[in-house]
């Protein structure tokens, strides 16, 4: 076996450019597959991290009537914060949010808006909520996302009229003062949302001590089931991301198949020619006492070695590339801010050992199979004819 | 005779704001009334005028039949207490308007169904205070500041400009709890009908929204008519 | 000489068969890959185009400002002459007026009183004409779950989930309550002819699909429409052309049109589609480039291998006194022919495979069960004009370059050693 590997190596290196073309194509396949899978994994990771940081924490409790897709539910979906959680909220490990439906009047037009109350001192979300503590005369300090700001055509320092109804159905309206515009990759946090201080919103609605959602930052804690509140685990809340990733994974798999087929075409072609050109050599091996299986093995090892060399080559130029990518990320050449999904402008690929080893193993196995396939012909050769170099 | 009585009360009770409000209510509402009206709605493409005939009894019962244009003709609306039904002749269906549909605008106007639904008297909802006087359109008015005394009202406070002689509001402004002006109604063409002063033209305007508002003109009104009971039943909708 | 070489190639299968097969496979893979990546990346674009955005959309300036709110009070009027004008100006585009609307669906009991009620979205499009491209576009026949397609006035399709929620069956009556273009309340009766499942939860929440004629009557929109959607006859979105068309259409008003003046927006100018179109373009370009480079390397290698196969033959030809330059040139001519033949065959095969993938697609609905995203459940290829020539880049150029490089060896061979080599 050692001899076989040694001979295979010599044969390959001896073939020069032809070998290197095959090896480069194969190493390309390694790199592209690992990079693309890394990007998708990174995207999955980033989307969930962003959702955690901006929207859902480590999980949430929803007041049972709350349905984020149905604004009609907002009027009734609030309840006093359950006593069981007061301690956790006190420690800052859980954040109550109050959500109300309102109408915003940018430039005299009218538009529905979701008004969210959050504690200016909260630390669970990355929202610049401390900006809600700004003192403004005659208006309510508010922060909004960049997408919403674009939609409303407002900037920091602008005032916009907002109308709402309190818990009794009484109308009220006030100007809000935009104290900060934040950029976020999670559209649910940005589009159609305005943020006010929780205390302000509570007194606006006459709902002291009430909340619509409760977000916690520690999933390890066991919490009692609370009547009137529905627990939403992080897995549940991020299932849309999982689905998106599934589609992307399924879709790109076909690309990998085409790419590998391409590389295999090169290997196959090379193998067929080797066997055709090296009949004398094959005959000699058999004359020297090699069994046919051993000769087939020799050629298979030679073919498989392309994959091994490709892996080494990919490691040589690919590792620095992949490492560099993981560090600086891949910045999409388009503006991702108004994208309908949680996708950041820059995606950082994440590679797992399983991904790298798996890719190498799969490609090597396929290469071995493709190398073996044309070599089977050797087993059918007549050794004396082969020795004479007669084409069979 | 009525005017003389009014003068008398004014002299005896001075400018008691609650009394002014009561007299306004007495003037504006009646046991029952039948009126025909037109509503002009200014849309992006064109303005539309809708005419209707309404039978009303107190604050709780009303029955409206739309007379024109052709599209609306035969559509009827029945309000009993806090319930509202609409009958559409083209589908021969009676549909109850409830929940969130109540927030929709009435025939595209600046009024919502809900705005029409409050069947309580102003005096039940608000306490009045006199906030000064002003001359509007050549008429001397008192300004009444009304503040809600119950919690479940649509508007926390209200300003009403009341004609000092006729006890008719000439202007109304509705405010949110924070004091923000939300809606404005102006009353014009005050006429004396069956011994009471009555504004024949109203303009509603949502002040937060740009636009010209909705004009509502009463073309004829009769008070204290005998309205048959069956008018205020669902069966009447289909007739 | 070309004729001679061609006959040689055709008669001597060993000279042509394997190289042509290899080139064909390579080219086929490239073409398939490109059509696939375009389809896969563009799928979401096409779904959005068909359902809401069109490749182009004409609406009033006011409507376009508040598109999400479906402000039919700002709808286009005199639509028939506007559509006619668009048809004449843009021959490559099919124009279909549509009305999107919202309101309440109310189901009566046997006495005609409200049994169930629910908020509903509505879509009015040309549905009754069996020739209407809209039926195909929305794949309504294919999505039918129960009942049949609407055949006469006031028959509508209901989203299956929505029909279950309202407990309505084909043949039942539903009443739509909403407001007309002028803001009046409208109450209109429809008969449910069938139910459809769009496979997208965003759409499957609650929708009534009706003929635009009926919707016009219901919403008092005589010869009006909220929007006129334009679809490229080629079937797929082309951002450059769409942007050009839109710019030309809006040109006179410079995009500052008054509220009711018509404006045209390309798909990429609507909502969040711009970013997606941009991303699709850059991804497709990047992946295609990687593939073409890889493919070129493979075919280059094939060219080298081809040269080796002919090593002996070339030796004899040189030994017989053939001029080296002549031999080299003839090898290259042969490579051109092989490259051309392989590219043509490969493009045909690749296009056929891509066509299969475009027509039948790969069903991934199994892994997409319960999806909440507006995602395609079938991955399809998308054949575009580039695919007709793309394969020739690696197929022809790389094969020839490979042959050129391997052929240099011809000049290095020494006549004196030729026979020795041949003996070996």
PDB file of N, CA and C in Angstrom, chain A residues 203-232:
ATOM      1  N   UNK A 203     -48.671  55.236  31.119  1.00  0.00           N
ATOM      2  CA  UNK A 203     -49.568  56.288  31.590  1.00  0.00           C
ATOM      3  C   UNK A 203     -50.414  56.830  30.442  1.00  0.00           C
ATOM      4  N   UNK A 204     -49.883  56.798  29.215  1.00  0.00           N
ATOM      5  CA  UNK A 204     -50.683  57.211  28.065  1.00  0.00           C
ATOM      6  C   UNK A 204     -51.910  56.322  27.907  1.00  0.00           C
ATOM      7  N   UNK A 205     -51.720  55.017  28.166  1.00  0.00           N
ATOM      8  CA  UNK A 205     -52.809  54.068  27.945  1.00  0.00           C
ATOM      9  C   UNK A 205     -53.614  53.834  29.213  1.00  0.00           C
ATOM     10  N   UNK A 206     -53.109  54.328  30.343  1.00  0.00           N
ATOM     11  CA  UNK A 206     -53.768  54.046  31.618  1.00  0.00           C
ATOM     12  C   UNK A 206     -53.610  52.590  32.013  1.00  0.00           C
ATOM     13  N   UNK A 207     -52.453  52.028  31.748  1.00  0.00           N
ATOM     14  CA  UNK A 207     -52.216  50.619  32.031  1.00  0.00           C
ATOM     15  C   UNK A 207     -50.998  50.481  32.939  1.00  0.00           C
ATOM     16  N   UNK A 208     -51.066  51.072  34.137  1.00  0.00           N
ATOM     17  CA  UNK A 208     -49.926  51.017  35.051  1.00  0.00           C
ATOM     18  C   UNK A 208     -49.605  49.564  35.391  1.00  0.00           C
ATOM     19  N   UNK A 209     -48.334  49.226  35.318  1.00  0.00           N
ATOM     20  CA  UNK A 209     -47.897  47.886  35.726  1.00  0.00           C
ATOM     21  C   UNK A 209     -48.255  46.781  34.753  1.00  0.00           C
ATOM     22  N   UNK A 210     -48.759  47.145  33.565  1.00  0.00           N
ATOM     23  CA  UNK A 210     -49.145  46.088  32.630  1.00  0.00           C
ATOM     24  C   UNK A 210     -48.123  45.925  31.502  1.00  0.00           C
ATOM     25  N   UNK A 211     -48.217  44.783  30.834  1.00  0.00           N
ATOM     26  CA  UNK A 211     -47.294  44.489  29.749  1.00  0.00           C
ATOM     27  C   UNK A 211     -47.968  43.583  28.731  1.00  0.00           C
ATOM     28  N   UNK A 212     -47.385  43.548  27.529  1.00  0.00           N
ATOM     29  CA  UNK A 212     -47.873  42.656  26.474  1.00  0.00           C
ATOM     30  C   UNK A 212     -46.935  41.467  26.316  1.00  0.00           C
ATOM     31  N   UNK A 213     -45.632  41.765  26.382  1.00  0.00           N
ATOM     32  CA  UNK A 213     -44.658  40.671  26.299  1.00  0.00           C
ATOM     33  C   UNK A 213     -43.645  40.835  27.418  1.00  0.00           C
ATOM     34  N   UNK A 214     -43.051  39.703  27.798  1.00  0.00           N
ATOM     35  CA  UNK A 214     -41.977  39.703  28.786  1.00  0.00           C
ATOM     36  C   UNK A 214     -40.817  38.968  28.148  1.00  0.00           C
ATOM     37  N   UNK A 215     -39.656  39.594  28.121  1.00  0.00           N
ATOM     38  CA  UNK A 215     -38.503  38.974  27.476  1.00  0.00           C
ATOM     39  C   UNK A 215     -37.442  38.691  28.526  1.00  0.00           C
ATOM     40  N   UNK A 216     -36.935  37.450  28.551  1.00  0.00           N
ATOM     41  CA  UNK A 216     -35.901  37.134  29.547  1.00  0.00           C
ATOM     42  C   UNK A 216     -34.562  36.886  28.864  1.00  0.00           C
ATOM     43  N   UNK A 217     -33.508  36.959  29.654  1.00  0.00           N
ATOM     44  CA  UNK A 217     -32.181  36.782  29.054  1.00  0.00           C
ATOM     45  C   UNK A 217     -31.462  35.536  29.552  1.00  0.00           C
ATOM     46  N   UNK A 218     -32.199  34.677  30.258  1.00  0.00           N
ATOM     47  CA  UNK A 218     -31.577  33.451  30.734  1.00  0.00           C
ATOM     48  C   UNK A 218     -32.560  32.316  30.562  1.00  0.00           C
ATOM     49  N   UNK A 219     -32.202  31.354  29.718  1.00  0.00           N
ATOM     50  CA  UNK A 219     -33.141  30.273  29.455  1.00  0.00           C
ATOM     51  C   UNK A 219     -32.952  29.116  30.436  1.00  0.00           C
ATOM     52  N   UNK A 220     -31.931  29.217  31.274  1.00  0.00           N
ATOM     53  CA  UNK A 220     -31.639  28.131  32.224  1.00  0.00           C
ATOM     54  C   UNK A 220     -32.643  28.120  33.376  1.00  0.00           C
ATOM     55  N   UNK A 221     -33.109  29.312  33.726  1.00  0.00           N
ATOM     56  CA  UNK A 221     -34.003  29.423  34.872  1.00  0.00           C
ATOM     57  C   UNK A 221     -35.300  28.663  34.602  1.00  0.00           C
ATOM     58  N   UNK A 222     -35.774  27.889  35.593  1.00  0.00           N
ATOM     59  CA  UNK A 222     -37.077  27.255  35.416  1.00  0.00           C
ATOM     60  C   UNK A 222     -38.128  28.204  35.962  1.00  0.00           C
ATOM     61  N   UNK A 223     -39.100  28.477  35.118  1.00  0.00           N
ATOM     62  CA  UNK A 223     -40.135  29.409  35.515  1.00  0.00           C
ATOM     63  C   UNK A 223     -41.467  28.681  35.570  1.00  0.00           C
ATOM     64  N   UNK A 224     -42.317  29.094  36.507  1.00  0.00           N
ATOM     65  CA  UNK A 224     -43.620  28.449  36.594  1.00  0.00           C
ATOM     66  C   UNK A 224     -44.488  28.857  35.405  1.00  0.00           C
ATOM     67  N   UNK A 225     -45.435  27.983  35.059  1.00  0.00           N
ATOM     68  CA  UNK A 225     -46.394  28.364  34.026  1.00  0.00           C
ATOM     69  C   UNK A 225     -47.293  29.448  34.632  1.00  0.00           C
ATOM     70  N   UNK A 226     -47.521  30.520  33.872  1.00  0.00           N
ATOM     71  CA  UNK A 226     -48.331  31.603  34.411  1.00  0.00           C
ATOM     72  C   UNK A 226     -49.624  31.689  33.617  1.00  0.00           C
ATOM     73  N   UNK A 227     -50.702  31.751  34.349  1.00  0.00           N
ATOM     74  CA  UNK A 227     -51.989  31.798  33.668  1.00  0.00           C
ATOM     75  C   UNK A 227     -52.142  33.114  32.907  1.00  0.00           C
ATOM     76  N   UNK A 228     -52.657  33.024  31.715  1.00  0.00           N
ATOM     77  CA  UNK A 228     -52.870  34.229  30.917  1.00  0.00           C
ATOM     78  C   UNK A 228     -51.660  34.614  30.087  1.00  0.00           C
ATOM     79  N   UNK A 229     -50.558  33.900  30.253  1.00  0.00           N
ATOM     80  CA  UNK A 229     -49.349  34.191  29.483  1.00  0.00           C
ATOM     81  C   UNK A 229     -48.893  32.931  28.780  1.00  0.00           C
ATOM     82  N   UNK A 230     -48.454  33.075  27.548  1.00  0.00           N
ATOM     83  CA  UNK A 230     -48.002  31.930  26.768  1.00  0.00           C
ATOM     84  C   UNK A 230     -46.488  32.015  26.638  1.00  0.00           C
ATOM     85  N   UNK A 231     -45.820  30.917  26.944  1.00  0.00           N
ATOM     86  CA  UNK A 231     -44.369  30.907  26.830  1.00  0.00           C
ATOM     87  C   UNK A 231     -43.961  30.645  25.390  1.00  0.00           C
ATOM     88  N   UNK A 232     -43.018  31.441  24.877  1.00  0.00           N
ATOM     89  CA  UNK A 232     -42.498  31.237  23.524  1.00  0.00           C
ATOM     90  C   UNK A 232     -40.998  31.027  23.647  1.00  0.00           C
TER      91      UNK A 232
END
